[in-house]
Each structure stands twice: as C-alpha cells, then as structure tokens.
CSV table of N, CA and C in Angstrom, one decimal:
chain,number,residue,atom,x,y,z
A,1,MET,N,-7.3,-7.6,7.4
A,1,MET,CA,-6.0,-7.5,6.8
A,1,MET,C,-4.6,-8.4,7.3
A,2,LYS,N,-4.1,-9.0,6.2
A,2,LYS,CA,-2.9,-10.1,6.5
A,2,LYS,C,-1.6,-9.1,6.9
A,3,PHE,N,-0.9,-9.9,7.5
A,3,PHE,CA,0.5,-9.3,7.6
A,3,PHE,C,1.5,-10.4,7.5
A,4,GLU,N,2.6,-10.2,6.8
A,4,GLU,CA,3.5,-11.2,6.4
A,4,GLU,C,4.9,-10.6,6.5
A,5,LEU,N,5.7,-11.3,7.1
A,5,LEU,CA,7.2,-11.1,7.0
A,5,LEU,C,7.7,-12.0,6.1
A,6,ARG,N,8.7,-11.6,4.8
A,6,ARG,CA,9.1,-12.5,4.3
A,6,ARG,C,10.6,-11.8,3.8
A,7,GLU,N,11.5,-12.5,4.1
A,7,GLU,CA,12.9,-12.1,4.0
A,7,GLU,C,13.1,-10.7,4.8
A,8,ASP,N,13.3,-9.9,4.0
A,8,ASP,CA,13.4,-8.4,4.6
A,8,ASP,C,12.6,-7.4,4.3
A,9,SER,N,11.4,-8.1,3.7
A,9,SER,CA,10.0,-7.5,3.3
A,9,SER,C,8.9,-7.6,4.5
A,10,VAL,N,8.2,-6.5,4.6
A,10,VAL,CA,6.9,-6.4,5.2
A,10,VAL,C,5.8,-6.7,4.1
A,11,ILE,N,4.7,-7.5,4.2
A,11,ILE,CA,3.8,-7.6,3.1
A,11,ILE,C,2.4,-7.4,4.0
A,12,LEU,N,1.5,-6.3,3.4
A,12,LEU,CA,0.4,-6.2,4.0
A,12,LEU,C,-0.5,-6.3,3.0
A,13,SER,N,-1.5,-7.1,3.2
A,13,SER,CA,-2.8,-7.3,2.4
A,13,SER,C,-4.0,-7.0,2.8
A,14,PRO,N,-4.6,-5.8,2.6
A,14,PRO,CA,-5.9,-5.4,3.1
A,14,PRO,C,-6.6,-6.3,2.1
A,15,GLU,N,-8.0,-6.3,2.7
A,15,GLU,CA,-9.1,-7.0,1.9
A,15,GLU,C,-10.4,-6.2,2.0
A,16,GLY,N,-11.0,-6.5,0.8
A,16,GLY,CA,-12.6,-5.8,0.8
A,16,GLY,C,-12.3,-4.3,0.3
A,17,GLU,N,-13.2,-3.4,0.9
A,17,GLU,CA,-13.0,-2.0,0.5
A,17,GLU,C,-12.3,-1.3,1.3
A,18,VAL,N,-11.8,-0.3,1.1
A,18,VAL,CA,-10.7,0.6,1.8
A,18,VAL,C,-11.6,2.0,1.7
A,19,GLY,N,-12.4,2.2,2.6
A,19,GLY,CA,-13.1,3.6,2.4
A,19,GLY,C,-13.0,4.4,3.9
A,20,TYR,N,-14.1,5.0,4.1
A,20,TYR,CA,-13.9,5.7,5.5
A,20,TYR,C,-13.9,5.1,6.9
A,21,HIS,N,-14.3,4.0,6.9
A,21,HIS,CA,-14.3,3.1,8.2
A,21,HIS,C,-13.0,2.4,8.1
A,22,GLU,N,-12.5,1.8,7.1
A,22,GLU,CA,-11.6,1.0,6.9
A,22,GLU,C,-9.9,1.6,6.9
A,23,ALA,N,-9.7,2.8,6.6
A,23,ALA,CA,-8.7,3.6,6.3
A,23,ALA,C,-7.9,3.9,7.7
A,24,PRO,N,-8.8,4.0,8.9
A,24,PRO,CA,-7.8,4.1,9.9
A,24,PRO,C,-6.9,2.6,10.5
A,25,ALA,N,-7.7,1.8,10.1
A,25,ALA,CA,-7.1,0.1,10.4
A,25,ALA,C,-5.9,0.1,9.5
A,26,LEU,N,-6.1,0.4,8.2
A,26,LEU,CA,-5.0,0.4,7.2
A,26,LEU,C,-3.5,1.3,7.4
A,27,ARG,N,-4.2,2.5,8.2
A,27,ARG,CA,-3.0,3.6,8.4
A,27,ARG,C,-2.0,3.1,9.8
A,28,THR,N,-2.9,2.4,10.6
A,28,THR,CA,-2.3,1.8,11.9
A,28,THR,C,-1.2,0.6,11.4
A,29,ALA,N,-1.8,-0.2,10.6
A,29,ALA,CA,-1.0,-1.4,10.0
A,29,ALA,C,0.1,-0.7,9.1
A,30,LEU,N,0.1,0.1,8.3
A,30,LEU,CA,1.2,0.6,7.6
A,30,LEU,C,2.2,1.4,8.7
A,31,ARG,N,1.9,2.1,9.6
A,31,ARG,CA,2.8,2.6,10.6
A,31,ARG,C,3.4,1.6,11.6
A,32,GLU,N,2.6,0.8,11.7
A,32,GLU,CA,3.4,-0.7,12.6
A,32,GLU,C,4.4,-1.2,11.5
A,33,ALA,N,4.1,-1.5,10.2
A,33,ALA,CA,4.9,-2.1,9.4
A,33,ALA,C,6.1,-1.2,9.1
A,34,LEU,N,6.0,0.0,9.1
A,34,LEU,CA,7.2,1.1,8.8
A,34,LEU,C,8.1,1.4,10.0
A,35,ASP,N,7.5,1.2,11.0
A,35,ASP,CA,8.1,1.2,12.5
A,35,ASP,C,9.3,-0.2,12.5
A,36,ARG,N,8.8,-1.1,11.7
A,36,ARG,CA,9.9,-2.6,11.9
A,36,ARG,C,11.1,-2.2,11.1
A,37,LYS,N,11.2,-1.0,10.3
A,37,LYS,CA,12.3,-0.7,9.6
A,37,LYS,C,12.5,-2.0,8.4
A,38,PRO,N,11.5,-2.4,7.8
A,38,PRO,CA,12.1,-3.4,6.7
A,38,PRO,C,12.6,-2.8,5.6
A,39,GLY,N,13.6,-4.0,4.9
A,39,GLY,CA,14.1,-3.3,3.6
A,39,GLY,C,13.2,-2.9,2.6
A,40,ARG,N,11.8,-3.4,2.7
A,40,ARG,CA,10.8,-2.9,1.7
A,40,ARG,C,9.4,-3.2,2.3
A,41,LEU,N,8.5,-2.4,2.2
A,41,LEU,CA,7.2,-2.4,2.3
A,41,LEU,C,6.1,-2.7,1.2
A,42,ILE,N,5.7,-3.8,1.4
A,42,ILE,CA,4.6,-4.3,0.2
A,42,ILE,C,3.3,-4.0,0.4
A,43,VAL,N,2.5,-3.5,-0.2
A,43,VAL,CA,1.0,-3.4,0.1
A,43,VAL,C,0.6,-4.0,-1.3
A,44,ASN,N,-0.1,-5.4,-0.8
A,44,ASN,CA,-0.8,-6.1,-1.8
A,44,ASN,C,-2.3,-5.9,-2.0
A,45,LEU,N,-2.6,-5.1,-2.9
A,45,LEU,CA,-4.2,-5.1,-3.0
A,45,LEU,C,-5.1,-5.7,-4.1
A,46,ALA,N,-4.4,-6.9,-3.8
A,46,ALA,CA,-5.2,-8.1,-4.7
A,46,ALA,C,-6.8,-8.3,-4.3
A,47,GLY,N,-7.0,-8.1,-3.2
A,47,GLY,CA,-8.2,-8.3,-2.4
A,47,GLY,C,-8.7,-7.1,-2.1
A,48,VAL,N,-8.5,-6.1,-2.7
A,48,VAL,CA,-9.2,-4.9,-2.6
A,48,VAL,C,-9.9,-4.6,-3.7
A,49,GLY,N,-11.2,-4.5,-3.5
A,49,GLY,CA,-12.4,-4.4,-4.7
A,49,GLY,C,-12.4,-2.8,-5.0
A,50,TYR,N,-12.5,-1.9,-4.0
A,50,TYR,CA,-12.6,-0.6,-4.0
A,50,TYR,C,-11.8,0.1,-3.1
A,51,MET,N,-11.6,1.3,-3.6
A,51,MET,CA,-10.7,2.3,-2.6
A,51,MET,C,-11.0,3.7,-2.5
A,52,ALA,N,-11.6,4.1,-1.8
A,52,ALA,CA,-12.2,5.6,-1.6
A,52,ALA,C,-11.0,6.5,-1.1
A,53,THR,N,-11.2,7.8,-1.2
A,53,THR,CA,-10.3,8.8,-0.9
A,53,THR,C,-9.7,8.4,0.3
A,54,PRO,N,-10.3,8.3,1.5
A,54,PRO,CA,-9.4,7.9,2.5
A,54,PRO,C,-8.5,7.0,2.7
A,55,GLY,N,-8.6,5.9,1.7
A,55,GLY,CA,-7.7,4.9,1.5
A,55,GLY,C,-6.4,5.4,0.7
A,56,LEU,N,-6.9,6.2,-0.4
A,56,LEU,CA,-5.7,6.8,-1.2
A,56,LEU,C,-4.7,7.8,-0.1
A,57,ALA,N,-5.8,8.4,0.5
A,57,ALA,CA,-4.7,9.3,1.4
A,57,ALA,C,-3.9,8.6,2.5
A,58,THR,N,-4.4,7.6,2.9
A,58,THR,CA,-3.6,6.7,3.7
A,58,THR,C,-2.2,6.1,3.0
A,59,LEU,N,-2.4,5.9,2.0
A,59,LEU,CA,-1.1,5.2,1.2
A,59,LEU,C,-0.3,6.4,0.8
A,60,ILE,N,-0.8,7.5,0.5
A,60,ILE,CA,0.1,8.7,0.2
A,60,ILE,C,0.8,9.2,1.6
A,61,GLU,N,0.0,9.1,2.7
A,61,GLU,CA,1.0,9.4,4.0
A,61,GLU,C,1.9,8.3,4.1
A,62,ALA,N,1.6,7.0,3.7
A,62,ALA,CA,2.8,6.2,4.1
A,62,ALA,C,3.8,6.2,3.1
A,63,LEU,N,3.5,6.7,1.8
A,63,LEU,CA,4.5,6.9,1.1
A,63,LEU,C,5.3,8.2,1.5
A,64,GLN,N,4.9,9.2,1.9
A,64,GLN,CA,5.5,10.2,2.5
A,64,GLN,C,6.7,9.7,3.6
A,65,ILE,N,6.1,8.9,4.5
A,65,ILE,CA,7.0,8.2,5.7
A,65,ILE,C,8.1,7.5,4.9
A,66,SER,N,7.6,6.7,4.2
A,66,SER,CA,8.7,5.8,3.6
A,66,SER,C,9.7,6.6,2.8
A,67,LYS,N,9.5,7.5,2.1
A,67,LYS,CA,10.5,8.3,1.6
A,67,LYS,C,11.4,9.1,2.6
A,68,ARG,N,10.8,9.6,3.8
A,68,ARG,CA,11.6,10.2,4.8
A,68,ARG,C,12.6,9.0,5.5
A,69,THR,N,12.0,7.7,5.7
A,69,THR,CA,12.8,6.6,6.1
A,69,THR,C,13.6,6.0,5.1
A,70,GLN,N,13.7,6.4,4.0
A,70,GLN,CA,14.2,5.4,2.9
A,70,GLN,C,13.9,4.1,2.8
A,71,ILE,N,12.4,3.7,3.1
A,71,ILE,CA,12.0,2.2,3.0
A,71,ILE,C,11.2,2.4,2.0
A,72,PRO,N,11.5,1.6,0.8
A,72,PRO,CA,11.2,1.2,-0.3
A,72,PRO,C,9.3,1.0,-0.2
A,73,LEU,N,8.4,1.7,-0.8
A,73,LEU,CA,6.9,1.1,-0.8
A,73,LEU,C,6.6,0.8,-2.1
A,74,VAL,N,6.0,-0.5,-2.3
A,74,VAL,CA,5.6,-0.9,-3.4
A,74,VAL,C,4.1,-1.5,-3.5
A,75,LEU,N,3.4,-1.2,-4.3
A,75,LEU,CA,2.2,-1.6,-4.5
A,75,LEU,C,1.9,-2.5,-5.4
A,76,CYS,N,1.2,-3.5,-5.2
A,76,CYS,CA,1.0,-4.7,-6.1
A,76,CYS,C,-0.5,-5.2,-6.3
A,77,GLY,N,-0.9,-6.0,-7.4
A,77,GLY,CA,-2.0,-6.7,-7.3
A,77,GLY,C,-3.3,-5.5,-7.5
A,78,LEU,N,-3.1,-4.7,-8.2
A,78,LEU,CA,-4.3,-3.6,-8.1
A,78,LEU,C,-5.2,-4.3,-9.1
A,79,THR,N,-6.6,-4.4,-8.8
A,79,THR,CA,-7.6,-4.8,-9.5
A,79,THR,C,-7.7,-3.6,-10.7
A,80,ASP,N,-8.5,-4.0,-11.7
A,80,ASP,CA,-8.8,-2.8,-12.7
A,80,ASP,C,-9.3,-1.8,-12.0
A,81,ARG,N,-10.4,-1.8,-11.2
A,81,ARG,CA,-11.0,-0.9,-10.6
A,81,ARG,C,-10.3,0.1,-9.6
A,82,VAL,N,-9.5,-0.6,-9.0
A,82,VAL,CA,-8.8,0.0,-8.0
A,82,VAL,C,-7.3,0.8,-8.9
A,83,ARG,N,-7.1,0.1,-9.9
A,83,ARG,CA,-5.9,1.0,-11.0
A,83,ARG,C,-6.6,1.9,-11.6
A,84,GLY,N,-7.8,2.2,-12.0
A,84,GLY,CA,-8.7,3.0,-12.5
A,84,GLY,C,-8.5,4.2,-11.6
A,85,ILE,N,-9.1,4.0,-10.3
A,85,ILE,CA,-9.0,5.2,-9.3
A,85,ILE,C,-7.5,5.8,-9.4
A,86,PHE,N,-6.6,5.1,-9.1
A,86,PHE,CA,-5.0,5.5,-9.1
A,86,PHE,C,-5.0,6.1,-10.5
A,87,GLU,N,-5.1,5.9,-11.6
A,87,GLU,CA,-5.0,6.6,-12.7
A,87,GLU,C,-5.7,8.0,-12.9
A,88,ILE,N,-7.0,7.9,-12.4
A,88,ILE,CA,-7.9,9.1,-12.2
A,88,ILE,C,-7.0,10.3,-11.3
A,89,ALA,N,-6.6,9.8,-10.4
A,89,ALA,CA,-5.8,10.8,-9.4
A,89,ALA,C,-4.3,10.8,-10.0
A,90,ARG,N,-3.9,10.1,-11.0
A,90,ARG,CA,-2.8,10.2,-11.5
A,90,ARG,C,-1.6,9.9,-10.5
A,91,LEU,N,-2.0,8.9,-9.8
A,91,LEU,CA,-0.9,8.4,-8.4
A,91,LEU,C,0.0,7.3,-8.9
A,92,GLN,N,-0.5,6.8,-10.3
A,92,GLN,CA,0.3,5.8,-10.8
A,92,GLN,C,1.8,6.3,-11.1
A,93,THR,N,2.0,7.5,-11.2
A,93,THR,CA,3.3,8.2,-11.5
A,93,THR,C,4.1,8.4,-10.1
A,94,VAL,N,3.3,8.5,-9.1
A,94,VAL,CA,3.8,8.6,-7.9
A,94,VAL,C,4.3,7.5,-6.9
A,95,PHE,N,3.5,6.4,-7.1
A,95,PHE,CA,3.8,5.0,-6.6
A,95,PHE,C,4.6,4.2,-7.4
A,96,LYS,N,5.5,3.2,-6.7
A,96,LYS,CA,5.9,2.2,-7.5
A,96,LYS,C,4.9,1.3,-7.6
A,97,ILE,N,4.2,0.5,-8.6
A,97,ILE,CA,3.3,-0.4,-8.9
A,97,ILE,C,3.6,-1.3,-9.8
A,98,VAL,N,3.7,-2.6,-9.3
A,98,VAL,CA,4.0,-3.6,-10.1
A,98,VAL,C,2.7,-4.7,-10.2
A,99,ALA,N,2.7,-5.6,-11.0
A,99,ALA,CA,1.7,-6.4,-11.3
A,99,ALA,C,1.1,-7.2,-10.4
A,100,ASP,N,1.9,-8.0,-9.6
A,100,ASP,CA,1.9,-9.1,-8.6
A,100,ASP,C,2.8,-9.0,-7.5
A,101,LEU,N,2.5,-10.0,-6.4
A,101,LEU,CA,3.2,-10.1,-5.4
A,101,LEU,C,4.7,-10.6,-6.1
A,102,PRO,N,4.8,-11.5,-6.7
A,102,PRO,CA,6.0,-12.1,-6.9
A,102,PRO,C,7.0,-11.2,-7.6
A,103,SER,N,6.2,-10.2,-8.5
A,103,SER,CA,7.2,-9.2,-8.9
A,103,SER,C,7.6,-8.0,-7.8
A,104,ALA,N,6.9,-7.9,-6.8
A,104,ALA,CA,7.1,-7.0,-5.9
A,104,ALA,C,8.3,-7.4,-4.9
A,105,THR,N,8.4,-8.7,-4.6
A,105,THR,CA,9.5,-9.2,-4.2
A,105,THR,C,10.7,-9.6,-4.4
A,106,THR,N,10.8,-9.2,-5.9
A,106,THR,CA,12.1,-9.4,-6.6
A,106,THR,C,13.0,-8.1,-6.7
C-alpha cells in the first residue's frame, strides 16, 4: 500500500486484490489517513484488480467516518472490473468517483 501526502490531501494506493486477507490492512491505512485530518482523502484504486465484499465494506466504513469528520473521500482509477463491482452494488451513487489521480487532486 502506497501512502503519499500531496498538498492538503492524503493519497492511499492499494495494489493487487482487496479481499478478506487484505481488507484489515486497508482499514488500518484508511483510519490512519483520516486521523491526520487531511483536506481530502484520495483512494487510488488503479492498482487494484479485484475487490471483494470486505474491501467494499472497508471503503463504506471510511466513507461514514469521512462524512462525520467532514473530510471528503474521493475514489479514483477504478479498473473496469472494480467499477463493475461498484455498479452491481450501486455504490457509484454513494461515493465520489473520478477517472484518475489528476482529476481527484483538483
């Protein structure tokens, strides 16, 4: 998992699959990022080839925390496969999703 500070944003970039075994590490990284109180939290999913239910649940939990703390959460770089999973669960209507990292940082 890559962690980057860029201006007032924290950018997390998980890689590989986000399933049952990887979700706890993602949850920890998201919580640590939100604890920094950034102006914006960006999750770059360009390196994620597949996301299972625990990964989705982890992102939903982070979204709930971000709304409570008023820290915008932006997802970017979704592969077609991951985007399809979001669409099946209708999560594209809940999250702010942009095409790529440059779009997320503006």
